[in-house]
């Protein structure tokens, strides 16, 4: 049994990697030991910026014996292969969302890890932030009575206006549902429990889009996935949700509202770690703000919780089982739209424990 800070390596030195590298380098309970990328020069630059001792290709960091957790930040098409390589190298793996491109790949990954006694974790970890965790505590305290229904909305014109290489965000495994949907669906599962059935419709607005910034500005690329998704989601514990995920709307909206028998809870944006958290009773004329307590450190909290849980021998919260359930829900949404009928979703994901308000990512706990 190892002790002390947990060694991690980051695979994929793209846009999101800076958030992980900054935070995982600052947390005293994790040590970033390696950065890998197909572009080894990019990996080397990231390693220099964050004082990481080793950089190179995937095999280089997988061969590093002190690396215990591989943080897989590759594009969705590579999630399964990189995660499986890490597991077969004897490493625990924490990946960006979605878990894999399809359910069979996800099930195979979790089975392989389980057979080897290894852990799988997965983004998003925003649900561990103060905003969503405070909402979970408010619901459990009965602030709005018994939850009945949820309305969620994520709409904008898509990432091509700001992302320098947005092509992968319109390929299989992305689009508004698979790229942004995990934030909303993970939050809903943590708030309302597992989903049990879905129905949906989808649209693809246009076959091509144009990159709006960076060195490839003006370049056209193909759109392979639906760009507007509307879903009805029933949860095993009783509530239902109406959810929209769209890259087609000039009006930007981010919303989760949960209606209960005694009021409505306005939940913070699940793509952030902060508030505000608002409640409105049945006879109230205005919203009132509820306290938001917990950590707002940012991406990497799921890796840190996994690292601490690994040392303690306890379950980690951003688990592979949770990610697989979200993946199954999204897959069922797409299939429902194609078949025009309700489809079941297995609800065998274990309950997600709340994160204590006093949980401090910057307080060393591993010695």
Coordinates of C-alpha atoms in Angstrom, one line a residue:
X1 CA 0.0 0.0 0.0
X2 CA 1.5 3.3 -1.1
X3 CA 1.5 6.4 1.1
X4 CA 2.0 10.1 0.6
X5 CA 0.8 12.2 -2.4
X6 CA -0.5 10.3 -5.4
X7 CA 1.5 10.5 -8.6
X8 CA -0.5 11.5 -11.7
X9 CA 0.3 11.9 -15.4
X10 CA -1.8 14.0 -17.9
X11 CA -2.3 12.6 -21.4
X12 CA -3.5 15.3 -23.8
X13 CA -2.0 18.8 -23.7
X14 CA -4.9 20.6 -25.4
X15 CA -7.0 23.5 -24.3
X16 CA -8.4 22.0 -21.1
X17 CA -5.1 20.6 -19.8
X18 CA -3.9 23.9 -18.4
X19 CA -6.8 23.9 -15.9
X20 CA -5.9 20.4 -14.7
X21 CA -2.2 21.0 -14.6
X22 CA -2.5 24.2 -12.6
X23 CA -4.8 22.7 -10.0
X24 CA -3.2 19.3 -9.7
X25 CA 0.2 21.0 -9.3
X26 CA -1.2 23.1 -6.5
X27 CA -3.0 20.4 -4.6
X28 CA -0.6 19.0 -2.0
X29 CA -2.1 15.5 -2.2
X30 CA -1.3 15.1 -5.9
X31 CA 2.1 15.2 -7.7
X32 CA 2.1 15.7 -11.5
X33 CA 4.9 13.6 -12.8
X34 CA 4.3 13.5 -16.5
X35 CA 2.6 15.1 -19.5
X36 CA 2.0 13.2 -22.8
X37 CA 0.6 14.2 -26.2
X38 CA 0.7 13.0 -29.8
X39 CA 2.6 16.3 -30.3
X40 CA 5.5 15.7 -28.0
X41 CA 6.6 19.3 -28.4
X42 CA 3.3 20.5 -27.0
X43 CA 3.7 18.1 -24.1
X44 CA 7.2 19.4 -23.4
X45 CA 6.0 23.0 -23.4
X46 CA 3.2 22.1 -20.9
X47 CA 5.7 20.2 -18.7
X48 CA 8.0 23.2 -18.6
X49 CA 5.2 25.6 -17.7
X50 CA 4.1 23.6 -14.7
X51 CA 7.5 22.2 -13.7
X52 CA 6.6 18.6 -14.6
X53 CA 9.6 16.3 -14.7
X54 CA 8.7 14.0 -17.6
X55 CA 7.1 14.6 -21.0
X56 CA 6.8 12.6 -24.2
X57 CA 4.3 10.1 -25.7
X58 CA 1.8 8.0 -23.9
X59 CA 4.1 5.0 -23.5
X60 CA 6.7 7.3 -21.8
X61 CA 4.4 8.3 -19.0
X62 CA 2.8 4.9 -18.7
X63 CA 6.2 3.4 -18.1
X64 CA 6.8 5.8 -15.1
X65 CA 6.4 3.6 -12.0
X66 CA 5.5 6.4 -9.7
X67 CA 2.5 7.4 -11.8
X68 CA -0.6 5.9 -10.1
X69 CA -3.4 7.8 -11.9
X70 CA -3.5 8.7 -15.6
X71 CA -5.6 11.8 -16.4
X72 CA -7.0 11.2 -19.9
X73 CA -7.7 14.6 -21.6
X74 CA -7.6 13.3 -25.2
X75 CA -10.3 13.9 -27.7
X76 CA -13.4 11.7 -27.3
X77 CA -12.4 9.4 -30.1
X78 CA -9.3 8.4 -28.1
X79 CA -10.9 8.2 -24.7
X80 CA -11.4 4.4 -24.8
X81 CA -8.0 3.4 -26.3
X82 CA -5.9 5.6 -24.0
X83 CA -7.9 4.6 -20.9
X84 CA -7.6 0.9 -21.7
X85 CA -3.8 1.3 -22.3
X86 CA -3.5 3.0 -18.9
X87 CA -5.5 0.2 -17.2
X88 CA -3.4 -2.5 -18.9
X89 CA -0.3 -0.7 -17.7
X90 CA -1.6 -1.1 -14.2
X91 CA -2.7 2.5 -13.7
X92 CA -5.9 4.0 -12.4
X93 CA -7.5 6.3 -14.9
X94 CA -9.5 9.5 -14.7
X95 CA -10.9 10.8 -18.0
X96 CA -12.6 13.8 -19.5
X97 CA -16.2 13.3 -20.6
X98 CA -17.7 11.4 -22.1
X99 CA -16.4 8.1 -20.7
X100 CA -16.2 6.5 -24.1
X101 CA -17.9 6.9 -27.5
X102 CA -20.4 4.1 -26.9
X103 CA -21.8 1.9 -24.1
X104 CA -20.0 -1.3 -25.1
X105 CA -16.6 0.4 -24.9
X106 CA -17.5 1.9 -21.5
X107 CA -18.6 -1.4 -20.1
X108 CA -15.5 -3.1 -21.4
X109 CA -13.2 -0.5 -19.8
X110 CA -14.9 -0.8 -16.4
X111 CA -14.8 -4.6 -16.5
X112 CA -11.1 -4.6 -17.4
X113 CA -10.3 -2.1 -14.6
X114 CA -12.4 -4.1 -12.1
X115 CA -10.6 -7.4 -13.0
X116 CA -7.3 -5.7 -12.3
X117 CA -8.3 -4.0 -9.1
X118 CA -8.1 -0.6 -10.6
X119 CA -10.3 2.5 -10.4
X120 CA -11.9 4.5 -13.2
X121 CA -13.0 8.1 -12.6
X122 CA -14.5 10.5 -15.1
X123 CA -15.4 14.2 -15.6
X124 CA -17.3 16.3 -15.0
X125 CA -16.3 17.1 -11.5
X126 CA -18.1 20.4 -11.4
X127 CA -20.9 18.6 -9.4
X128 CA -18.3 18.5 -6.5
X129 CA -18.1 22.2 -6.4
X130 CA -19.8 24.4 -3.8
X131 CA -22.8 25.3 -6.1
X132 CA -24.1 21.8 -6.9
X133 CA -23.1 20.4 -3.6
X134 CA -25.1 23.1 -1.8
X135 CA -28.1 22.4 -4.0
X136 CA -27.8 18.7 -3.1
X137 CA -27.8 19.6 0.6
X138 CA -30.8 22.0 0.2
X139 CA -32.8 19.3 -1.6
X140 CA -32.0 16.7 1.1
X141 CA -33.0 19.3 3.8
X142 CA -36.5 19.6 2.2
X143 CA -36.2 23.2 1.1
X144 CA -38.7 22.7 -1.7
X145 CA -40.4 19.6 -0.3
X146 CA -40.5 16.5 -2.5
X147 CA -38.9 17.1 -5.9
X148 CA -41.4 16.6 -8.8
X149 CA -39.8 17.8 -12.0
X150 CA -36.7 19.6 -13.4
X151 CA -36.2 21.9 -16.4
X152 CA -32.7 22.2 -17.8
X153 CA -31.5 24.3 -20.7
X154 CA -28.1 24.8 -22.3
X155 CA -28.2 26.8 -25.5
X156 CA -25.7 28.9 -27.5
X157 CA -24.3 29.1 -31.0
X158 CA -21.6 26.5 -30.4
X159 CA -17.8 26.7 -29.6
X160 CA -16.5 27.4 -33.1
X161 CA -16.5 31.2 -32.5
X162 CA -13.8 30.9 -29.8
X163 CA -12.2 27.4 -30.0
X164 CA -9.2 27.3 -32.3
X165 CA -9.8 23.7 -33.3
X166 CA -13.5 22.9 -32.8
X167 CA -13.9 20.2 -35.4
X168 CA -13.9 17.3 -32.8
X169 CA -16.7 19.0 -30.9
X170 CA -19.0 18.3 -33.9
X171 CA -17.9 14.7 -34.4
X172 CA -19.2 11.4 -32.8
X173 CA -18.9 11.6 -29.0
X174 CA -19.4 15.4 -28.9
X175 CA -22.1 17.9 -30.0
X176 CA -24.2 19.7 -27.4
X177 CA -25.4 16.4 -25.9
X178 CA -22.1 14.5 -25.4
X179 CA -19.9 17.6 -24.8
X180 CA -22.1 19.7 -22.5
X181 CA -24.8 17.2 -21.6
X182 CA -22.6 15.4 -19.0
X183 CA -22.5 18.5 -16.8
X184 CA -26.3 18.7 -16.7
X185 CA -27.0 15.0 -16.5
X186 CA -24.3 14.4 -13.8
X187 CA -25.8 17.2 -11.8
X188 CA -29.3 15.8 -12.2
X189 CA -28.3 12.3 -11.1
X190 CA -26.5 13.7 -8.0
X191 CA -29.7 15.8 -7.3
X192 CA -32.5 13.4 -8.2
X193 CA -30.9 9.9 -8.4
X194 CA -30.5 7.7 -11.5
X195 CA -32.5 8.0 -14.7
X196 CA -34.8 5.1 -15.7
X197 CA -36.2 6.0 -19.1
X198 CA -35.9 8.7 -21.8
X199 CA -37.6 10.0 -24.9
X200 CA -36.1 12.6 -27.3
X201 CA -36.0 14.4 -30.6
X202 CA -32.9 15.8 -32.3
X203 CA -32.0 18.1 -35.2
X204 CA -28.9 18.9 -37.1
X205 CA -28.9 22.5 -38.4
X206 CA -26.6 22.5 -41.3
X207 CA -23.9 20.1 -42.5
X208 CA -20.9 22.4 -42.1
X209 CA -19.7 25.2 -39.8
X210 CA -16.9 27.7 -40.0
X211 CA -14.1 28.3 -37.5
X212 CA -14.3 31.8 -36.2
X213 CA -10.9 32.4 -34.5
X214 CA -7.3 31.3 -34.4
X215 CA -5.0 30.2 -37.3
X216 CA -7.7 28.2 -39.0
X217 CA -10.3 31.0 -38.9
X218 CA -12.6 30.9 -42.0
X219 CA -12.1 27.2 -42.5
X220 CA -15.2 25.1 -43.0
X221 CA -15.6 21.7 -41.3
X222 CA -18.3 19.0 -41.4
X223 CA -21.0 18.6 -38.7
X224 CA -21.6 14.9 -37.9
X225 CA -23.9 15.0 -34.9
X226 CA -27.2 16.6 -33.9
X227 CA -26.8 20.2 -32.9
X228 CA -30.2 20.5 -31.1
X229 CA -31.4 17.9 -28.7
X230 CA -34.6 17.9 -26.6
X231 CA -35.1 15.1 -24.1
X232 CA -37.6 13.9 -21.5
X233 CA -35.9 12.0 -18.7
X234 CA -37.7 10.0 -16.0
X235 CA -35.9 9.2 -12.8
X236 CA -36.3 6.1 -10.8
X237 CA -37.2 7.9 -7.6
X238 CA -40.1 9.7 -9.3
X239 CA -39.1 13.1 -10.7
X240 CA -39.0 13.8 -14.4
X241 CA -36.9 16.3 -16.4
X242 CA -37.3 18.3 -19.6
X243 CA -33.8 19.1 -21.0
X244 CA -32.6 21.0 -24.1
X245 CA -29.0 20.9 -25.4
X246 CA -28.4 23.2 -28.3
X247 CA -25.6 24.7 -30.4
X248 CA -28.2 26.5 -32.6
X249 CA -29.4 29.3 -30.4
X250 CA -28.4 33.0 -30.7
X251 CA -29.9 33.4 -27.1
X252 CA -27.5 31.9 -24.6
X253 CA -29.1 30.1 -21.7
X254 CA -27.9 27.9 -18.9
X255 CA -30.5 26.7 -16.5
X256 CA -31.5 24.0 -14.0
X257 CA -34.7 24.5 -12.1
X258 CA -36.2 21.9 -9.8
X259 CA -39.8 22.1 -8.9
X260 CA -41.0 20.5 -5.6
X261 CA -44.2 20.3 -3.7
X262 CA -43.3 23.4 -1.7
X263 CA -41.2 25.6 -4.0
X264 CA -38.7 25.8 -6.8
X265 CA -34.9 25.6 -6.6
X266 CA -32.7 27.4 -9.1
X267 CA -29.5 25.4 -9.3
X268 CA -26.2 27.0 -10.3
X269 CA -24.7 26.5 -13.8
X270 CA -23.4 22.9 -13.7
X271 CA -20.4 23.9 -15.9
X272 CA -19.1 25.9 -13.0
X273 CA -18.1 25.3 -9.3
X274 CA -19.9 28.3 -7.8
X275 CA -23.4 29.8 -7.1
X276 CA -25.8 31.4 -7.0
X277 CA -28.3 29.0 -5.5
X278 CA -31.8 30.5 -5.3
X279 CA -35.1 29.2 -3.9
X280 CA -38.7 30.5 -4.3
X281 CA -41.5 29.2 -2.2
X282 CA -45.1 28.7 -3.4
X283 CA -46.2 32.0 -2.0
X284 CA -43.0 34.0 -2.6
X285 CA -43.0 36.9 -5.0
X286 CA -39.2 36.9 -5.3
X287 CA -36.3 34.5 -5.3
X288 CA -34.1 34.4 -2.2
X289 CA -30.5 33.3 -2.2
X290 CA -29.3 30.3 -0.2
X291 CA -25.8 29.9 1.3
X292 CA -23.3 28.3 -1.0
X293 CA -20.6 26.4 0.9
X294 CA -17.8 24.2 -0.2
X295 CA -14.8 24.3 -2.5
X296 CA -14.6 26.3 -5.8
X297 CA -11.1 25.2 -6.7
X298 CA -11.9 24.1 -10.2
X299 CA -11.2 21.2 -12.5
X300 CA -9.1 18.5 -10.9
X301 CA -11.3 18.1 -7.8
X302 CA -12.5 14.7 -9.1
X303 CA -8.9 13.5 -9.6
X304 CA -8.0 14.7 -6.1
X305 CA -11.1 13.0 -4.5
X306 CA -10.1 9.9 -6.4
X307 CA -6.5 10.1 -5.1
X308 CA -7.6 10.7 -1.5
X309 CA -10.1 7.9 -1.7
X310 CA -7.5 5.6 -3.2
X311 CA -5.3 6.0 -0.2
X312 CA -8.3 5.7 2.3
X313 CA -9.8 2.7 0.5
X314 CA -13.1 4.4 0.1
X315 CA -15.3 5.0 -3.0
X316 CA -14.5 8.1 -5.1
X317 CA -17.4 10.3 -6.2
X318 CA -16.8 11.0 -9.8
X319 CA -16.8 7.3 -10.5
X320 CA -16.8 5.2 -13.6
X321 CA -20.2 3.8 -12.7
X322 CA -21.7 7.3 -12.6
X323 CA -20.0 8.2 -15.9
X324 CA -21.3 5.0 -17.5
X325 CA -24.8 5.8 -16.4
X326 CA -24.6 9.2 -17.9
X327 CA -23.2 7.7 -21.1
X328 CA -26.0 5.2 -21.2
X329 CA -28.6 8.0 -20.7
X330 CA -27.1 10.0 -23.6
X331 CA -26.9 7.0 -25.8
X332 CA -30.5 6.2 -25.1
X333 CA -31.5 9.8 -25.9
X334 CA -29.9 9.6 -29.3
X335 CA -31.5 6.1 -30.0
X336 CA -34.9 7.3 -28.8
X337 CA -34.8 10.2 -31.3
X338 CA -34.0 7.8 -34.0
X339 CA -36.7 5.2 -33.1
X340 CA -39.3 7.6 -31.9
X341 CA -40.1 5.9 -28.6
X342 CA -39.3 5.8 -24.9
X343 CA -36.3 3.7 -24.1
X344 CA -35.3 2.3 -20.7
X345 CA -32.1 3.2 -18.9
X346 CA -30.6 1.0 -16.2
X347 CA -30.6 2.7 -12.9
X348 CA -27.9 0.7 -11.1
X349 CA -25.5 3.5 -10.4
X350 CA -24.7 3.7 -6.6
X351 CA -25.8 6.9 -4.7
X352 CA -23.2 9.7 -4.8
X353 CA -22.1 10.8 -1.4
X354 CA -22.1 14.5 -0.7
X355 CA -18.8 16.3 -0.3
X356 CA -18.4 17.8 3.2
X357 CA -18.6 21.6 3.3
X358 CA -15.2 21.6 5.0
X359 CA -13.4 19.4 2.4
X360 CA -10.3 21.5 1.5
X361 CA -8.3 20.6 -1.6
X362 CA -5.3 22.6 -0.4
X363 CA -5.0 21.0 3.1
X364 CA -2.6 18.1 2.9
X365 CA -4.1 14.9 4.2
X366 CA -1.8 12.2 2.7
X367 CA 1.5 11.7 4.5

